[in-house]
Short mmCIF file of C-alpha atoms and ligand atoms in Angstrom, two decimals:
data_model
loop_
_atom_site.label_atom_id
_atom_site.label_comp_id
_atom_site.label_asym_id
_atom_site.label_seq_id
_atom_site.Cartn_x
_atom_site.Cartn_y
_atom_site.Cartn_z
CA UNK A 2 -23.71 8.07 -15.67
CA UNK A 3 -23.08 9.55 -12.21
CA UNK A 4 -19.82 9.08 -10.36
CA UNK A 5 -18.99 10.57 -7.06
CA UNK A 6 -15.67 9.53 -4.54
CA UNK A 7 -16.55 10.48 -0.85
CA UNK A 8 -15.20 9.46 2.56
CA UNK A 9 -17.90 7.27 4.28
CA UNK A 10 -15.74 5.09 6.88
CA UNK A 11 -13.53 4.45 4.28
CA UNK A 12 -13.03 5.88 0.34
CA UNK A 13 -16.71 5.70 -0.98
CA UNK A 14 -16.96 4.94 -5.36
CA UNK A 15 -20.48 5.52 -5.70
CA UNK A 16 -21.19 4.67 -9.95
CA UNK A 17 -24.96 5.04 -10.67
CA UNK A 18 -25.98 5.10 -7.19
CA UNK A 19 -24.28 1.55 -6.11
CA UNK A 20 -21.43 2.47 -3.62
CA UNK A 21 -18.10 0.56 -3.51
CA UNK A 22 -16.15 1.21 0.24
CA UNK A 23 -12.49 0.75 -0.20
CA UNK A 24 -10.59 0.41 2.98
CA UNK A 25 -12.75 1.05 5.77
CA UNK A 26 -11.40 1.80 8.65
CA UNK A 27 -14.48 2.57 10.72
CA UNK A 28 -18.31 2.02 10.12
CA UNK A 29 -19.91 4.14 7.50
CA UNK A 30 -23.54 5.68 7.53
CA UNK A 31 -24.55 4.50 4.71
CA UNK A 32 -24.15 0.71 3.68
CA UNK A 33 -22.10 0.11 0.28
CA UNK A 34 -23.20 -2.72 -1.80
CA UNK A 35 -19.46 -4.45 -2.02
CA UNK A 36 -16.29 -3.81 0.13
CA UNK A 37 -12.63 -3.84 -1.30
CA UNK A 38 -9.74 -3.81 1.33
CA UNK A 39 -6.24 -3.28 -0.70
CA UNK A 40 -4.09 -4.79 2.00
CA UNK A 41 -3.83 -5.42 6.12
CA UNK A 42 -2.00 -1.87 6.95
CA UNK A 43 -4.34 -0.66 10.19
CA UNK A 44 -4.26 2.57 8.01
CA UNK A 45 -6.27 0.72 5.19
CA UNK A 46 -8.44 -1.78 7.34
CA UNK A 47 -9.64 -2.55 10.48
CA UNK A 48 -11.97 -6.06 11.75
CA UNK A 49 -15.05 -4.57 13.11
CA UNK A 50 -16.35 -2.52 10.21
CA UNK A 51 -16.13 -6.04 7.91
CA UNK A 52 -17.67 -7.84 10.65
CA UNK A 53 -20.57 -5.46 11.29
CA UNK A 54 -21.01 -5.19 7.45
CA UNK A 55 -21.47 -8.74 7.39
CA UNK A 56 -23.79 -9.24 4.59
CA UNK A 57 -21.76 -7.26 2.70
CA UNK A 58 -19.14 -8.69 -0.30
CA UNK A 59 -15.81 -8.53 0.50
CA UNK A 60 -13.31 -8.43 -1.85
CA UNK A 61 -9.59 -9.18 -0.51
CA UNK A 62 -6.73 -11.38 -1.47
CA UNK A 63 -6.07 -14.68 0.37
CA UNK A 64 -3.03 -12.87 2.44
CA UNK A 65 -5.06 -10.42 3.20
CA UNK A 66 -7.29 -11.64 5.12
CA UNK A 67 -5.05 -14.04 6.89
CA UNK A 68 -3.11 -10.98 8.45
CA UNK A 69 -6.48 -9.11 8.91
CA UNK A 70 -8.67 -12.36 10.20
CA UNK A 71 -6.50 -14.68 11.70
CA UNK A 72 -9.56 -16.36 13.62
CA UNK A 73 -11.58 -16.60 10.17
CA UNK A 74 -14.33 -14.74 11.38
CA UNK A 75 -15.56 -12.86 8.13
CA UNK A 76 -18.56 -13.94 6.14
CA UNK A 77 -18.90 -13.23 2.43
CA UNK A 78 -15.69 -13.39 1.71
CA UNK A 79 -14.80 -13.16 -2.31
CA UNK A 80 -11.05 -14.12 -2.66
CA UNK A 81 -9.07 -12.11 -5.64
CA UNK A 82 -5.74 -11.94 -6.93
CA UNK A 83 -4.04 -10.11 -9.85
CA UNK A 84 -5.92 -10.32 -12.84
CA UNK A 85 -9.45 -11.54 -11.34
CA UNK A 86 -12.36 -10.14 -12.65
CA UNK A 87 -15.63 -10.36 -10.00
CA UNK A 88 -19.05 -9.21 -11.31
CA UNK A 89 -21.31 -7.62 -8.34
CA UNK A 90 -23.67 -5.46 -7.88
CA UNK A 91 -24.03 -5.02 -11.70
CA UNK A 92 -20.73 -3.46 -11.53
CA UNK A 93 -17.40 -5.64 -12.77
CA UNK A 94 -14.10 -5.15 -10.39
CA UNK A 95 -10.97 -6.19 -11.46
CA UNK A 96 -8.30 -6.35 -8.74
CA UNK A 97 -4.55 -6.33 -10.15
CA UNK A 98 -0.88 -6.37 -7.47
CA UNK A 99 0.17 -3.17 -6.12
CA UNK A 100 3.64 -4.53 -5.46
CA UNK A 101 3.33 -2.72 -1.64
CA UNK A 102 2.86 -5.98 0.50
CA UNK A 103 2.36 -9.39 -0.02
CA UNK A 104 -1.27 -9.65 -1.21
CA UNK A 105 -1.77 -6.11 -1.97
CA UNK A 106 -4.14 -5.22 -4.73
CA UNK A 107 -5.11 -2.18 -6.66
CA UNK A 108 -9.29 -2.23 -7.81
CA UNK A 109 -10.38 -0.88 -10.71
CA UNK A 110 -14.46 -0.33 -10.95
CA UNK A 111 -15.62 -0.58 -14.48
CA UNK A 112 -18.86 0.62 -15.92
CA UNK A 113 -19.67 2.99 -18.52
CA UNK A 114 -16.52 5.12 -17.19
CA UNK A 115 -13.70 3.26 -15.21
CA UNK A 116 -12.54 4.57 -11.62
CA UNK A 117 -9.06 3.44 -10.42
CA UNK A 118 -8.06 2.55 -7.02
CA UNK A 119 -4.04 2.45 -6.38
CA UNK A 120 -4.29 2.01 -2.71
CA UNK A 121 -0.78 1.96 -1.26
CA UNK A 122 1.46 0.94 -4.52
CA UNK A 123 5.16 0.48 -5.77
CA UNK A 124 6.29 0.54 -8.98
CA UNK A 125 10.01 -0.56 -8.48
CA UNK A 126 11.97 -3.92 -9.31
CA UNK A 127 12.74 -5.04 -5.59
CA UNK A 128 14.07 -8.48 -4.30
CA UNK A 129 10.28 -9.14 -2.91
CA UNK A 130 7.11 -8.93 -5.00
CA UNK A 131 6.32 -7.85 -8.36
CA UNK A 132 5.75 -4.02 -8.93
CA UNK A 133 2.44 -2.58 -9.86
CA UNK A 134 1.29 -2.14 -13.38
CA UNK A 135 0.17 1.35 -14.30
CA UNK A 136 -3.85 0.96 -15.04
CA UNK A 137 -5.42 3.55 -17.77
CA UNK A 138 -8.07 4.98 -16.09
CA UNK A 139 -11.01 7.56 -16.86
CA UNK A 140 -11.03 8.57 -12.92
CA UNK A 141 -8.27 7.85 -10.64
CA UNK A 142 -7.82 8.09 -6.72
CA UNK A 143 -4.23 7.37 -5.55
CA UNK A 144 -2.12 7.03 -2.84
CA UNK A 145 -0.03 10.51 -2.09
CA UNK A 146 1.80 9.66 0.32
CA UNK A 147 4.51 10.77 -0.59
CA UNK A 148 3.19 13.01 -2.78
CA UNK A 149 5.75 15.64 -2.08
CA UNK A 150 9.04 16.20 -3.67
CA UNK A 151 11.11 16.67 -0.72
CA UNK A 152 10.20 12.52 -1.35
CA UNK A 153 11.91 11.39 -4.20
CA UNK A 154 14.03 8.44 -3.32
CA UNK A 155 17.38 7.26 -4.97
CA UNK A 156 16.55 3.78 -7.45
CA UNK A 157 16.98 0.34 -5.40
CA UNK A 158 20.18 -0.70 -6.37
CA UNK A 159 21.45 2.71 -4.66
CA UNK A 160 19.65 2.03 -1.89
CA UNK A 161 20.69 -1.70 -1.79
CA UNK A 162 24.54 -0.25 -1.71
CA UNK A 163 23.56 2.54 0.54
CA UNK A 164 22.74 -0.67 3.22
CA UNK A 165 25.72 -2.99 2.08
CA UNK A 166 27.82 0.24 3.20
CA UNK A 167 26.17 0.58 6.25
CA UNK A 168 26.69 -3.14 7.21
CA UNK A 169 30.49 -2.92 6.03
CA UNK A 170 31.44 -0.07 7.92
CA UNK A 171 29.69 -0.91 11.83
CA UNK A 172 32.57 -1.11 13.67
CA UNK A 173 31.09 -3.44 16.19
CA UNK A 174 29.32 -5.81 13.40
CA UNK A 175 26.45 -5.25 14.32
CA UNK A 176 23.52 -2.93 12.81
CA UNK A 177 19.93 -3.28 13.88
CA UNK A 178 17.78 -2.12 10.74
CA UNK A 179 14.16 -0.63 12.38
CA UNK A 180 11.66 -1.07 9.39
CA UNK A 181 7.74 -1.75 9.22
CA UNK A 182 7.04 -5.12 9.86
CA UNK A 183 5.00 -5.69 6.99
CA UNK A 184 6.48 -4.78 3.75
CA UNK A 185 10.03 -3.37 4.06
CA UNK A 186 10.87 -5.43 6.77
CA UNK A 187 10.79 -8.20 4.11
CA UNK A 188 12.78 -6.47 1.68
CA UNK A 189 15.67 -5.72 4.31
CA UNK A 190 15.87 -9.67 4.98
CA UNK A 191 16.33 -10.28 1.74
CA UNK A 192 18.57 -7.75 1.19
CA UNK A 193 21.13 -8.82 3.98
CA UNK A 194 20.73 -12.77 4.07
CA UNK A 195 20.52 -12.48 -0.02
CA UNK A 196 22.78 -9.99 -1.38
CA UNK A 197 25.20 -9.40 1.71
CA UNK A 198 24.86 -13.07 2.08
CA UNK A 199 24.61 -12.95 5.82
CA UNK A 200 22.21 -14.51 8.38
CA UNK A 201 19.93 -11.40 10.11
CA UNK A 202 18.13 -11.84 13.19
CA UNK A 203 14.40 -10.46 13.02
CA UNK A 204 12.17 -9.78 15.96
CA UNK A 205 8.96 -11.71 16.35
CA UNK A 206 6.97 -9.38 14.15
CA UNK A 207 9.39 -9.15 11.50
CA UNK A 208 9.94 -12.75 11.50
CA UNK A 209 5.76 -13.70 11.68
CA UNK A 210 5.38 -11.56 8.30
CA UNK A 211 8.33 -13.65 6.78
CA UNK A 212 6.84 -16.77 7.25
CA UNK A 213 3.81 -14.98 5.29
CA UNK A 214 5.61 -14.14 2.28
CA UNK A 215 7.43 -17.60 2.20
CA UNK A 216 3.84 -18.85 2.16
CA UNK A 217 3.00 -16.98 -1.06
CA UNK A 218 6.37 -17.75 -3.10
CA UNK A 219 8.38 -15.03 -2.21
CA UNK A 220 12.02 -16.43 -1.21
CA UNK A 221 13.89 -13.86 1.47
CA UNK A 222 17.11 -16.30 2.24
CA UNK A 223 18.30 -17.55 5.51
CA UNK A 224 17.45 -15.76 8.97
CA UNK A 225 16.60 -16.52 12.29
CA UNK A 226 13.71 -14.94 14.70
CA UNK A 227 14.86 -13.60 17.70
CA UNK A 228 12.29 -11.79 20.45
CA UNK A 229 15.33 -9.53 21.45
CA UNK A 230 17.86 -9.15 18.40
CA UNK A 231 21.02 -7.97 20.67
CA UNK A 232 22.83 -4.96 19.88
CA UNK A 233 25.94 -6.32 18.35
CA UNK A 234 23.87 -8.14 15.92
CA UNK A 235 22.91 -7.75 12.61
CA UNK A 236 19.42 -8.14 12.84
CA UNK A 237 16.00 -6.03 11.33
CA UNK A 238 13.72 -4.98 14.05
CA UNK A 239 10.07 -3.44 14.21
CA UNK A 240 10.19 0.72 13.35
CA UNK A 241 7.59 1.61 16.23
CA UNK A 242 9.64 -0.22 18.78
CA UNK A 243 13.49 0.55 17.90
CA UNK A 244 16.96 1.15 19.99
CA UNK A 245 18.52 4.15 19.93
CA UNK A 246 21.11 3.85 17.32
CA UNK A 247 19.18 1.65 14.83
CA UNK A 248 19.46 2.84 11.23
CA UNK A 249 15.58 3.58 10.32
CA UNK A 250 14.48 2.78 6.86
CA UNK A 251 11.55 4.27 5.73
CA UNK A 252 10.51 6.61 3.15
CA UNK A 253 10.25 9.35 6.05
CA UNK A 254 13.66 9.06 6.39
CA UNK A 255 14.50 10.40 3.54
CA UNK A 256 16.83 13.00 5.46
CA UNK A 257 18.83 10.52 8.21
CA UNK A 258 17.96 7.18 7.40
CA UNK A 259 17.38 5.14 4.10
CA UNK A 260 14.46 5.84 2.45
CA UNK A 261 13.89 2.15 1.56
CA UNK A 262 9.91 2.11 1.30
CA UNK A 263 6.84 -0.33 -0.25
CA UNK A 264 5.42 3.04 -1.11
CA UNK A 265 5.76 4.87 -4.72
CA UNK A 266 7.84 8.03 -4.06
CA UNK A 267 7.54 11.29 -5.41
CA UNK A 268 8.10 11.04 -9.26
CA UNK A 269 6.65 7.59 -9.33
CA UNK A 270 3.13 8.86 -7.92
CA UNK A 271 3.50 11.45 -10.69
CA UNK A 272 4.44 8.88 -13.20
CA UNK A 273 1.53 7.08 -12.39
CA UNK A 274 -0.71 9.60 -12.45
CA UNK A 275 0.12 10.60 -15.58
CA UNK A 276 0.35 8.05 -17.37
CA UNK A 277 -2.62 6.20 -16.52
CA UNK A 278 -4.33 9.29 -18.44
CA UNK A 279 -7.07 9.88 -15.88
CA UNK A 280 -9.07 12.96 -16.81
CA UNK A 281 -9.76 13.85 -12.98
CA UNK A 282 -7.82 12.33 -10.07
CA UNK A 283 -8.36 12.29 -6.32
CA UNK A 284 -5.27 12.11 -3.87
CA UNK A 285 -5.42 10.75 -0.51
CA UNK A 286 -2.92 10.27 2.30
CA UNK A 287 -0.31 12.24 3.92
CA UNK A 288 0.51 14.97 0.79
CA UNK A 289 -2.76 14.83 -1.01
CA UNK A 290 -4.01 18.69 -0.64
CA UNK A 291 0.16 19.39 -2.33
CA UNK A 292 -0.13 16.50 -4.95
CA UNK A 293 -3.60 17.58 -6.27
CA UNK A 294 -2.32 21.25 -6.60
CA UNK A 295 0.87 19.64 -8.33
CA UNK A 296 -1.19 17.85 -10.58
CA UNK A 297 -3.42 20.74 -11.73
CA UNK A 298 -0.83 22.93 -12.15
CA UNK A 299 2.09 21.21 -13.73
CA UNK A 300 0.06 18.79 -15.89
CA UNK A 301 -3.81 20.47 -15.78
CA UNK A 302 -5.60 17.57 -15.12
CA UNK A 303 -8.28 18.46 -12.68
CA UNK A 304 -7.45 16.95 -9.18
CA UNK A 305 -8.57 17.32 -5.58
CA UNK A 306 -7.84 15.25 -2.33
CA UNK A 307 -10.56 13.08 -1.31
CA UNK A 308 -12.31 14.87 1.92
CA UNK A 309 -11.25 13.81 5.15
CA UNK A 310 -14.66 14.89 6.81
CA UNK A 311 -17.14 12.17 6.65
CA UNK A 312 -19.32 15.11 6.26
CA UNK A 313 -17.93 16.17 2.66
CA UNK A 314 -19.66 17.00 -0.12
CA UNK A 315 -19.32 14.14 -2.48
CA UNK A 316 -17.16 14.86 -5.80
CA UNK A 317 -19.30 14.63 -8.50
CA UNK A 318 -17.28 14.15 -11.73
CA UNK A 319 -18.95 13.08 -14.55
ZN1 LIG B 410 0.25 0.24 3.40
#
């Protein structure tokens, strides 16, 4: 049994010389036999490398692909969802929620030894989506991040009355909340229209990725979409795109805004890492070269970030 994790356009699983891509985000030299995309963040997946990989599986959820291919241009497309089970390739992948977006999944590749795939994950109760379940794994690769612990985030009902504060004390009424469209900006509508029991306005983006989650059973309360929120309003607007003044939530902000994030923090990558038991785990993202040495040292499980360089020696590891 040969197992090696590489960066090939994307994250490469290659188990007995059959190559799963995860994520691509450009075209990879070598063609995989079967493409998983975890979710619709440009960070995760871009169009062109599943169009030119046409013949290629594809294994996404249904709201997936409807943020990713709005024109329904992909061929050999095999729909999943938590729990599915999809033989290909001789290899079975089961795909279970990551609790990061609406229609996010975590893979997990299962032969003789069984490789886990977080992708972008949370493990938290929120008011949208269900968290991710911790896999057991023989060889994990996960998300870091926020694999640093200058990024360890207070629980959500802190955060929750670390907003409910904010919106109480604007002296005007009005607070414009900047967020990522997809994923917290859901979780900041629900917060304000459910628990403060308010009406927001959202922005176009905002209020387009709504409408998505209302169309997979999540329930986010009463708001209204507005192309320009005004300034006196309480309203949650796009992070890339924000007023000065706006209170930015994101886990970045863990310093001046709220750190109100669809990512794991700190101790919950940890958790996860540890308690799925993997034997060797790759780290990728932001803090992945700091998690892996965090990992080896404080807990001795053998760990390394997956290469950046498409030119990186593959990680052989069993
Ligand atoms: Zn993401």
């Amino acid at each position: 049994m040969s197992v090696k994790v590489y960066r090939d356009g994307g994250i490469v699983i290659e188990v007995d010389n059959r190559r799963v891509l995860v994520d691509p985000v450009s075209l990879p030299r070598r063609k995989p036999d079967v493409v998983f995309v975890s979710h619709a963040h440009s960070d995760h997946a871009r169009l062109r490398p599943l169009r030119v990989l046409s013949k290629v599986p594809k294994i996404l959820s249904r709201a997936t692909k409807e943020v990713l291919d709005p024109r329904g241009t992909l061929t050999n497309v095999v729909f999943a969802e938590d729990a599915s089970s999809v033989e290909v390739a001789g290899l079975t992948l089961e795909t279970y929620e990551a609790g990061h977006v609406v229609g996010s999944l975590q893979l997990a590749v299962n032969a003789s030894t069984r490789v886990v795939y977080t992708g972008d994950f949370c493990l938290e109760r929120r008011l949208v989506l269900r968290p991710a379940r911790i896999l057991r794994a023989d060889a994990l690769i996960i998300d870091a991040t926020y694999g640093h612990p200058r990024y360890s985030f207070p629980p959500r009902p802190e955060l929750y009355r670390q907003l409910l504060r904010t919106l109480e004390a604007a002296s005007s009424g009005g607070v414009l909340f900047a967020a990522r469209p997809l994923g917290t900006g859901q979780e900041l509508t629900a917060v304000i229209s459910l628990v403060a029991k308010l009406t927001p306005f959202v922005a176009r983006p905002v209020g387009a990725f709504n409408r998505l989650y209302e169309r997979y059973g999540e329930y986010l309360g009463s708001y209204v979409i507005h192309p320009a929120p005004p300034r006196d309003s309480v309203a949650v607007v796009p992070l890339n795109d924000h007023p000065a003044g706006a209170v930015v939530c994101t886990g970045w902000a863990v310093a001046e805004g709220v750190p109100l994030s669809s990512h794991a923090d700190f101790d919950d990558v940890v958790r996860y890492a540890v308690e799925s038991r993997a034997q060797t785990v790759f780290t990728f993202s932001a803090h992945a070269k700091y998690l892996a040495v965090f990992l080896r040292r404080e807990y001795g499980v053998e760990a390394h970030p997956v290469e950046s360089d498409a030119a990186s020696a593959p990680h052989n590891i069993f």
